[in-house]
Coordinates of C-alpha atoms in Angstrom, one line a residue:
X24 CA 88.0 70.7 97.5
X25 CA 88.2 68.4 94.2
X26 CA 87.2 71.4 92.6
X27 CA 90.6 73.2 93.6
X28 CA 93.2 70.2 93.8
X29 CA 91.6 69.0 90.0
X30 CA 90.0 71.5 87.9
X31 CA 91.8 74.6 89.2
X32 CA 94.6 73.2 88.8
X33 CA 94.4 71.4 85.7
X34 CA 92.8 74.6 83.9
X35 CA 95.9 77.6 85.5
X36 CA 97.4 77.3 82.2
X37 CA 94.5 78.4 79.8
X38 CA 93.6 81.1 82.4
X39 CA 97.2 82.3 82.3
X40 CA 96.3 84.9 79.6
X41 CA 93.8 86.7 81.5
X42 CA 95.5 86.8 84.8
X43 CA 98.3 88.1 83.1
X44 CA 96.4 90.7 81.7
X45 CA 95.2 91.8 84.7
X46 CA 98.2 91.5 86.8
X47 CA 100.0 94.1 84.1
X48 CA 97.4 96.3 84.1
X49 CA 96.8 96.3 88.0
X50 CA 101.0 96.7 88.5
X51 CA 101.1 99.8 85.6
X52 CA 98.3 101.2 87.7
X53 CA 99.7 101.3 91.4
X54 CA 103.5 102.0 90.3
X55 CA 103.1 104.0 87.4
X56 CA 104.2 104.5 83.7
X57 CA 106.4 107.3 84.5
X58 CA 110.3 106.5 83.2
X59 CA 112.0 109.5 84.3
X60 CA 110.9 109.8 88.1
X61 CA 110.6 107.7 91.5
X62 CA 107.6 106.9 92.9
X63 CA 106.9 106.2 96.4
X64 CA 104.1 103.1 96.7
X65 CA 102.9 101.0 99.4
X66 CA 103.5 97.8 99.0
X67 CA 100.6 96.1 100.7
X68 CA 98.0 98.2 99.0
X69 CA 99.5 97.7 95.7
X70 CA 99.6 94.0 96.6
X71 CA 96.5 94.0 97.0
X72 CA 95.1 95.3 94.6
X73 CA 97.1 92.9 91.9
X74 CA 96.4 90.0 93.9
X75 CA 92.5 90.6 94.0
X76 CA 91.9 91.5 90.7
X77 CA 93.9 88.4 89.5
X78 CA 92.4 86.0 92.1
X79 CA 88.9 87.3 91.3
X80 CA 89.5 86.6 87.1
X81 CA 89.8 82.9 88.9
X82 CA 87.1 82.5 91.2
X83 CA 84.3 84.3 89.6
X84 CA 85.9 85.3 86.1
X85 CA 85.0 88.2 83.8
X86 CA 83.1 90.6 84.1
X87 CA 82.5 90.3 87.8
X88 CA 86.2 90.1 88.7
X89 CA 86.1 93.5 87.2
X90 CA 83.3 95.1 89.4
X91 CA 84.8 97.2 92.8
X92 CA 81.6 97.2 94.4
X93 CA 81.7 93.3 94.9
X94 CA 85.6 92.9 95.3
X95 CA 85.5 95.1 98.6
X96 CA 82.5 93.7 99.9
X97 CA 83.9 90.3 99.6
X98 CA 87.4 91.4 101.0
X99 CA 86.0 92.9 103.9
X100 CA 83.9 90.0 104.3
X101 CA 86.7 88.2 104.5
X102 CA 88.7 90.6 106.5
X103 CA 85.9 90.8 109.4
X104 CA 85.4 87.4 109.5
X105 CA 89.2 86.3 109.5
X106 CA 89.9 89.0 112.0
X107 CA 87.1 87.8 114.0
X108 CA 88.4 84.3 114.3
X109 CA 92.0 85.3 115.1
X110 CA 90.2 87.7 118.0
X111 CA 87.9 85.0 119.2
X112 CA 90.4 82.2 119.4
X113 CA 93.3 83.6 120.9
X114 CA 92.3 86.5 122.8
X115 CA 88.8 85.9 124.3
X116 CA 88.1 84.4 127.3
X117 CA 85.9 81.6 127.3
X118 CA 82.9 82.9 129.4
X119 CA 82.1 85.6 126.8
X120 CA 82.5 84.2 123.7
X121 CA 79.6 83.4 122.8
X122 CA 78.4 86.9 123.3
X123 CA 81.2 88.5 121.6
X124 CA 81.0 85.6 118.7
X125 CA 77.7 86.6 118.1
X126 CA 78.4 90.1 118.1
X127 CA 81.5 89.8 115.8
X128 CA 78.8 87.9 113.6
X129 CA 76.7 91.1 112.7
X130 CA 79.6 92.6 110.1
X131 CA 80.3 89.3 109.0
X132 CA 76.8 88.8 107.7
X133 CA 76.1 92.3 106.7
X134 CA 79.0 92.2 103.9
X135 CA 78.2 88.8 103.4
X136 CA 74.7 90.0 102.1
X137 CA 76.1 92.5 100.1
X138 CA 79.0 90.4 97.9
X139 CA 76.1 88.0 97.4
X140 CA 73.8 89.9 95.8
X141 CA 76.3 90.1 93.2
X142 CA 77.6 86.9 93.2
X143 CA 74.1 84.7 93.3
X144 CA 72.8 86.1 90.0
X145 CA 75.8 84.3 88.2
X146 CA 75.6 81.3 90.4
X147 CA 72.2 80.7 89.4
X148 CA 72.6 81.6 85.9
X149 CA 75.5 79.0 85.4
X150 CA 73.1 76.6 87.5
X151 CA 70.4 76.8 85.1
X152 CA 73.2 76.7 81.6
X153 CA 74.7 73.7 83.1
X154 CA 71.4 71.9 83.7
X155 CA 69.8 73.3 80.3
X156 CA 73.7 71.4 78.7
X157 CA 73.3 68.3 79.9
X158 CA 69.6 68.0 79.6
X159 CA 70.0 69.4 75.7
X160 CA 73.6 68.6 74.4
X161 CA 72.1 71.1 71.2
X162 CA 72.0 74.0 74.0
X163 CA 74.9 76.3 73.0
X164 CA 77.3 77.1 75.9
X165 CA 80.5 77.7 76.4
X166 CA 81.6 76.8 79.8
X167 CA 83.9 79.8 81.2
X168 CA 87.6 78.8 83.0
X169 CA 86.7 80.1 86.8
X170 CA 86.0 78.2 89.6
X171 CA 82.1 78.7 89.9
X172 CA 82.2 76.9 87.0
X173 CA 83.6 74.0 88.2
X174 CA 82.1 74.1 91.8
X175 CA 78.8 74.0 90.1
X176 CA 79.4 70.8 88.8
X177 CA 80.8 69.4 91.9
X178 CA 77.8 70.2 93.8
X179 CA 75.7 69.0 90.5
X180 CA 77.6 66.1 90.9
X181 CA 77.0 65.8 94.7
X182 CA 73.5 63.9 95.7
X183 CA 73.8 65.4 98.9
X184 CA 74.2 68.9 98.3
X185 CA 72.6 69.2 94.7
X186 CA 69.4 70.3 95.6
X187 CA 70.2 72.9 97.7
X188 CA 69.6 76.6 97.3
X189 CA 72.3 78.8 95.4
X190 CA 73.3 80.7 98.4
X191 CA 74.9 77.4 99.6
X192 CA 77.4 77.8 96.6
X193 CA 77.9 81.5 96.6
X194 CA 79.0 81.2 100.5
X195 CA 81.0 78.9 99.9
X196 CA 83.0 81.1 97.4
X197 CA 83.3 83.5 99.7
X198 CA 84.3 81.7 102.3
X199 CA 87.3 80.5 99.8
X200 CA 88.7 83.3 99.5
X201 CA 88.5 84.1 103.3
X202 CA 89.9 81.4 105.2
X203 CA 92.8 79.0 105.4
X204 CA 95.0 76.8 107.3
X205 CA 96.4 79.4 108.8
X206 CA 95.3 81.5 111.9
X207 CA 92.2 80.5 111.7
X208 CA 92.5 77.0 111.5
X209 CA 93.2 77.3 115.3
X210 CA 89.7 78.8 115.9
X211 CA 87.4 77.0 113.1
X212 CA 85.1 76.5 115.6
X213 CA 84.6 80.2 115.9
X214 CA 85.3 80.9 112.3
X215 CA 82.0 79.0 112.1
X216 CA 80.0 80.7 114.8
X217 CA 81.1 84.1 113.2
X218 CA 79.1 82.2 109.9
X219 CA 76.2 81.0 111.9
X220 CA 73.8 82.9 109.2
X221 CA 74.9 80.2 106.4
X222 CA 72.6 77.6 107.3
X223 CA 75.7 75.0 105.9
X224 CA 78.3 73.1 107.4
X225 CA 81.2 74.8 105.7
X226 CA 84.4 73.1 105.4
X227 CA 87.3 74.9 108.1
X228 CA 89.8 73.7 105.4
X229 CA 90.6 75.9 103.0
X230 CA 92.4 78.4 101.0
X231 CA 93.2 82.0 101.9
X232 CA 93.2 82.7 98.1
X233 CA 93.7 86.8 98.8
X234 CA 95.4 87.4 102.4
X235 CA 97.8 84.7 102.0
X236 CA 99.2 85.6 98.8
X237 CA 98.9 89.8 99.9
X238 CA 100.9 88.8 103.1
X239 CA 103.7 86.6 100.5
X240 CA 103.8 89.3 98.0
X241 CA 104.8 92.2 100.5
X242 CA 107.2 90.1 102.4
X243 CA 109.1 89.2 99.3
X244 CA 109.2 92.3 97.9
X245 CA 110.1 93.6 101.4
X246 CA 112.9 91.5 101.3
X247 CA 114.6 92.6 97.8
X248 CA 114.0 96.0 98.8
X249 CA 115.7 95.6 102.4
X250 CA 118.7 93.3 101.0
X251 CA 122.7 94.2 100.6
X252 CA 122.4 97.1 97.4
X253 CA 125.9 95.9 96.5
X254 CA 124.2 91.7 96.2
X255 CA 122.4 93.4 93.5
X256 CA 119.5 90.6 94.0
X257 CA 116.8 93.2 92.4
X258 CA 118.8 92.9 88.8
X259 CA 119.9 89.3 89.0
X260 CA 116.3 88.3 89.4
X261 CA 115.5 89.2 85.8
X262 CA 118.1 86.9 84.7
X263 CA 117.4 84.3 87.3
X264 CA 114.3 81.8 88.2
X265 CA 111.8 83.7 90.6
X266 CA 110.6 80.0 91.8
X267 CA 112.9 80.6 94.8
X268 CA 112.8 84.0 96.0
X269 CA 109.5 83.4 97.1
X270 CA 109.8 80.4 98.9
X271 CA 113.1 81.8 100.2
X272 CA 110.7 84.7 101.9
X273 CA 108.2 82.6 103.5
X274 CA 111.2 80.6 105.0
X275 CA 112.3 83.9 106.5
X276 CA 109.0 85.7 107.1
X277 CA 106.5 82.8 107.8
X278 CA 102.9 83.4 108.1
X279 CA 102.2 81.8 111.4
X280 CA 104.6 81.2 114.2
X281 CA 103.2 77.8 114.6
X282 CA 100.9 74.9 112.4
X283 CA 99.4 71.9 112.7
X284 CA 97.5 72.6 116.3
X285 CA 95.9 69.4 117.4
X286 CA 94.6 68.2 120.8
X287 CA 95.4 65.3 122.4
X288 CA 92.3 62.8 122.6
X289 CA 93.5 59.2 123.9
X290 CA 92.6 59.1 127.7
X291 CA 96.0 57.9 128.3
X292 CA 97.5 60.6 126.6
X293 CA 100.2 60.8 124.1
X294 CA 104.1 59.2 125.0
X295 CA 106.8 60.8 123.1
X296 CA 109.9 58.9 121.4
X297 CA 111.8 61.0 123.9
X298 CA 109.8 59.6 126.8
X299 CA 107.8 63.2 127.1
X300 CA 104.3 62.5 128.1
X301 CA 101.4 64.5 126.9
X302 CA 98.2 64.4 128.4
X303 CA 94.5 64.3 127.1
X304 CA 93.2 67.1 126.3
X305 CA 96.6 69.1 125.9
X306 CA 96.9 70.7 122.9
X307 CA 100.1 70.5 120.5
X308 CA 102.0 72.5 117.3
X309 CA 104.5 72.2 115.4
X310 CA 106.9 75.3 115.2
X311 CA 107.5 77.4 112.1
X312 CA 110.3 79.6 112.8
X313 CA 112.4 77.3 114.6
X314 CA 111.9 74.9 111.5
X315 CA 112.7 77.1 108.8
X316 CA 115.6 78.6 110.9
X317 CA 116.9 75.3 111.8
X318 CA 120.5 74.9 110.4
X319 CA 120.3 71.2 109.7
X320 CA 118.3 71.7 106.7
X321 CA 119.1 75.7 106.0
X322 CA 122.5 76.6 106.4
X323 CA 123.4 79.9 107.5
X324 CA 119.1 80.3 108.3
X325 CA 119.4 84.0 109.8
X326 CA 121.1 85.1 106.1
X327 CA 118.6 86.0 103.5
X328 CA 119.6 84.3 100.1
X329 CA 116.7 84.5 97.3
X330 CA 118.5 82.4 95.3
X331 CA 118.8 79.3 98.6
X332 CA 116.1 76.8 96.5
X333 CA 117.5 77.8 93.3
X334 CA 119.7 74.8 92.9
X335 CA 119.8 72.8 89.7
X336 CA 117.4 68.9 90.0
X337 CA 120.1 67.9 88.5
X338 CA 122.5 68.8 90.9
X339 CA 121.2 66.2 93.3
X340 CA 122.9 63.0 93.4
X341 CA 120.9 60.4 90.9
X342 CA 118.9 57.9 93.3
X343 CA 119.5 60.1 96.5
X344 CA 117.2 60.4 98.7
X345 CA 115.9 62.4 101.9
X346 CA 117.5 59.2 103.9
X347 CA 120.9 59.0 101.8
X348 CA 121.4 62.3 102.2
X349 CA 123.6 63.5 104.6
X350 CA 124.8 67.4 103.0
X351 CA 122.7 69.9 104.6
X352 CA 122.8 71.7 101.5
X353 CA 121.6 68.9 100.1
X354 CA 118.7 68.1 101.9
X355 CA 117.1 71.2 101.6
X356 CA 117.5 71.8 98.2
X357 CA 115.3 68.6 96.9
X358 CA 112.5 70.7 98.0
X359 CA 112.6 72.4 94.7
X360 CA 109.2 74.2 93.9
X361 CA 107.6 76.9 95.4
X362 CA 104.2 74.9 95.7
X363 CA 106.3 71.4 97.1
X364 CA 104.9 70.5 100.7
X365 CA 107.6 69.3 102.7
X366 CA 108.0 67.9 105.9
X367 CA 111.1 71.1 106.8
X368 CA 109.4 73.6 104.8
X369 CA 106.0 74.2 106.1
X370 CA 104.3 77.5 104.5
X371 CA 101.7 75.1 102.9
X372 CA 101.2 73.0 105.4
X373 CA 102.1 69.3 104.9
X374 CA 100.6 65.6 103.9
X375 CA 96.7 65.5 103.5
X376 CA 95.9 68.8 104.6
X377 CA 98.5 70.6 102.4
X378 CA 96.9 73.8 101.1
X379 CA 94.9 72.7 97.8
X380 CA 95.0 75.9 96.4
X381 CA 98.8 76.6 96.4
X382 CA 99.7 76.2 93.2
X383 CA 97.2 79.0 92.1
X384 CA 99.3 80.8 94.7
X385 CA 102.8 80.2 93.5
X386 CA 101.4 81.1 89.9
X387 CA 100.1 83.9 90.7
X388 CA 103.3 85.2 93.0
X389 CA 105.6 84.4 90.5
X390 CA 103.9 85.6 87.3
X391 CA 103.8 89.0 89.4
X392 CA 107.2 89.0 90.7
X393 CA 108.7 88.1 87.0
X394 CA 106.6 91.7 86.0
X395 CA 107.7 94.1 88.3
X396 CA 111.4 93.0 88.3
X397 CA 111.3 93.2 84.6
X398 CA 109.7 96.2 84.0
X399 CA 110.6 98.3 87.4
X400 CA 114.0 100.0 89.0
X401 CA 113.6 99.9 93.1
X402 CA 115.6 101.8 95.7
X403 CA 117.3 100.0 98.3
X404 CA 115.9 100.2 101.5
X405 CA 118.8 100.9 104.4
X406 CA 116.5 98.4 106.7
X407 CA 113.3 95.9 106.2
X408 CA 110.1 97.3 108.7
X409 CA 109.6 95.3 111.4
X410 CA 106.7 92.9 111.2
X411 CA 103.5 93.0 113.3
X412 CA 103.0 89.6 115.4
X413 CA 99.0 89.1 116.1
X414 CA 98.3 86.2 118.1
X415 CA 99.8 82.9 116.0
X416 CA 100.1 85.1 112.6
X417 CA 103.2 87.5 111.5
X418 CA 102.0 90.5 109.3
X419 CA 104.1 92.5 107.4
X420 CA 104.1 95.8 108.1
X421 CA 100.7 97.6 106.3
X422 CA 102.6 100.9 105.9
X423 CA 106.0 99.9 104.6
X424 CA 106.6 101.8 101.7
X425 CA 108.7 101.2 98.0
X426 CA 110.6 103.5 95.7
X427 CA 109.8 102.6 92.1
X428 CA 110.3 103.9 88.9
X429 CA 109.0 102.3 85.3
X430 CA 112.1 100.9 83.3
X431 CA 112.6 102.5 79.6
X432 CA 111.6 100.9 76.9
X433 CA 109.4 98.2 78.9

């Protein structure tokens, strides 16, 4: 994941242009140029789209980002195989998985095929450039900003892995963009039988690059939509900092109702601090919604306020700290930053295995946030659709709909 953490990171400036670009165009697109009339849009399907097309100019950059065939083979590659896990973890029982695993495997594979045979020809073409640079400094080539790019190097760079055929790499860019620490983390065992055809021990780490941010992006917009008319949050947000409303909607609307599964492995088991004992082999989470709802650190949780994380740094007492602090308000606003893993704030996971690719998130949710609310009027909605619970994860709902209508002179 160096290539994520480092060179992703590093680099989300200088691809800030094109993403962008393809953000406006994908926005224009789903909601329409039209100034004088409302139109009705679903959200996640609009979300979608942006959210592929500007996550694709990342991974595989231009002009594959561009080609439909490939992004809906890899989405439903990454939609069965997701699915799959979620389904095979939580739901069947242990006698037939295998058989079910196997079968769930056959979609899986099939879509698999098809996104690589457009993905490998660029893999091995940026194999062979890379190779032809740094055996011929003279050889004239421009490396591109995308992450094949700079997971060709790492596994260049890697004398275990250098060697090994293309379709190591190219599965492992799919499999980036398909799962995450989220449900699936629960069932990566699974998640990895479902990819038995890969012939590579891929990582069960990793970033949902597209459902994650489609699941973020219709529950914040959800949320405006659905809030008090007479708050007016839809206007002040073009006025205000969009680096809390979004966090402000995954503290609401989390993704899973639980994180951080582990099971218990010392033979003795596991004794509490409050004298609780947990035995081997039992299995343990931490809580989402009872976190994020918890009024220690978020007063007033049940009230939706986009603007909650949108307190000043400097407003914080110099030298305090999460210890010294003792104002609720207080303690919850140091976690400034939509990408900030905190220990009461857990859409991102926390410590080590923090989500590396998060701050490609948060850039892309708030670049896209900043457009629409600049450049579209909404409709209130008189109440926010329920979500859809499915096993650990919390969906928004697929169908929810949006009034929009293109602002003049934008």
């Amino acid at each position: 994941m160096g290539a994520v953490r480092k060179d992703l990171t590093r680099n989300l400036g200088r691809m800030q242009p094109a993403i962008i670009k393809d953000i406006r165009n994908t926005i224009d697109s789903a909601m329409g140029l039209d100034t004088d009339s409302w139109k009705e849009v679903c959200i996640t399907k609009a979300m979608e789209d942006v959210v592929l097309r500007s996550t694709s100019r990342v991974l595989v950059g231009s002009p594959l980002c561009h080609n439909e065939e490939y992004l809906q083979y890899s989405v439903a590659f990454a939609t069965w195989l997701g699915g799959g896990a979620i389904v095979l973890g939580q739901y069947m029982p242990g006698m037939i998985k295998p058989f079910f695993g196997y079968l769930g495997a056959l979609p899986v594979y099939y879509y698999k095929q098809k996104a690589l045979k457009f993905l490998l020809p660029v893999v091995r073409q940026r194999i062979a450039d890379i190779k032809k640079k740094r055996a011929d400094p003279t050889f004239e080539f421009e490396e591109p900003k995308d992450l094949i790019i700079w997971m060709t190097q790492a596994v260049l760079d890697s004398p275990e892995i250098r060697n090994g055929p293309p379709e190591f790499l190219g599965t492992l860019l799919l499999f980036f963009v398909s799962t995450t620490d989220t449900p699936y983390r629960s069932s990566s065992r699974k998640t990895q039988s479902l990819l038995f055809t890969t012939k590579a021990n891929l990582p069960s780490q990793t970033l949902g690059a597209v459902h994650t941010t489609i699941m973020t992006a219709t529950n914040t917009l959800l949320d405006l939509v659905s809030s008090d008319p007479d708050a007016r949050f839809w206007e002040q947000l073009r006025e205000e900092a969009a680096d809390s409303t979004i966090p402000e909607s995954l503290r609401e609307n989390p993704m899973l109702t639980r994180v951080f599964l582990r099971e218990i492995m010392p033979k003795d088991g596991v004794m509490l601090p409050s004298g609780h004992h947990i035995p081997k082999g039992a299995w343990i989470s931490a809580g989402t919604v009872d976190l994020h709802h918890d009024d220690r650190f978020y007063p007033e949780p049940e009230r939706y306020d986009p603007f909650r994380f949108a307190t000043k740094h400097d407003e914080k007492p110099a030298g305090a700290t999460r210890e010294t602090l003792t104002d609720k308000a207080s303690i919850y606003r140091k976690n400034q930053g939509l990408a900030t893993a905190s220990d009461i704030f857990l859409a991102f996971g926390y410590g080590k295995h923090a989500c590396p690719g998060r701050w490609l998130v948060a850039h892309q949710l708030k670049l896209m946030l900043a457009y629409v609310t600049l450049n579209y009027d909404i409709q209130y909605m008189a109440q926010r659709p329920v979500n859809q619970v499915f096993g650990d994860s919390i969906i928004p709902s697929p169908t929810a709909t949006m009034m929009v209508r293109r602002r003049k002179h934008t």
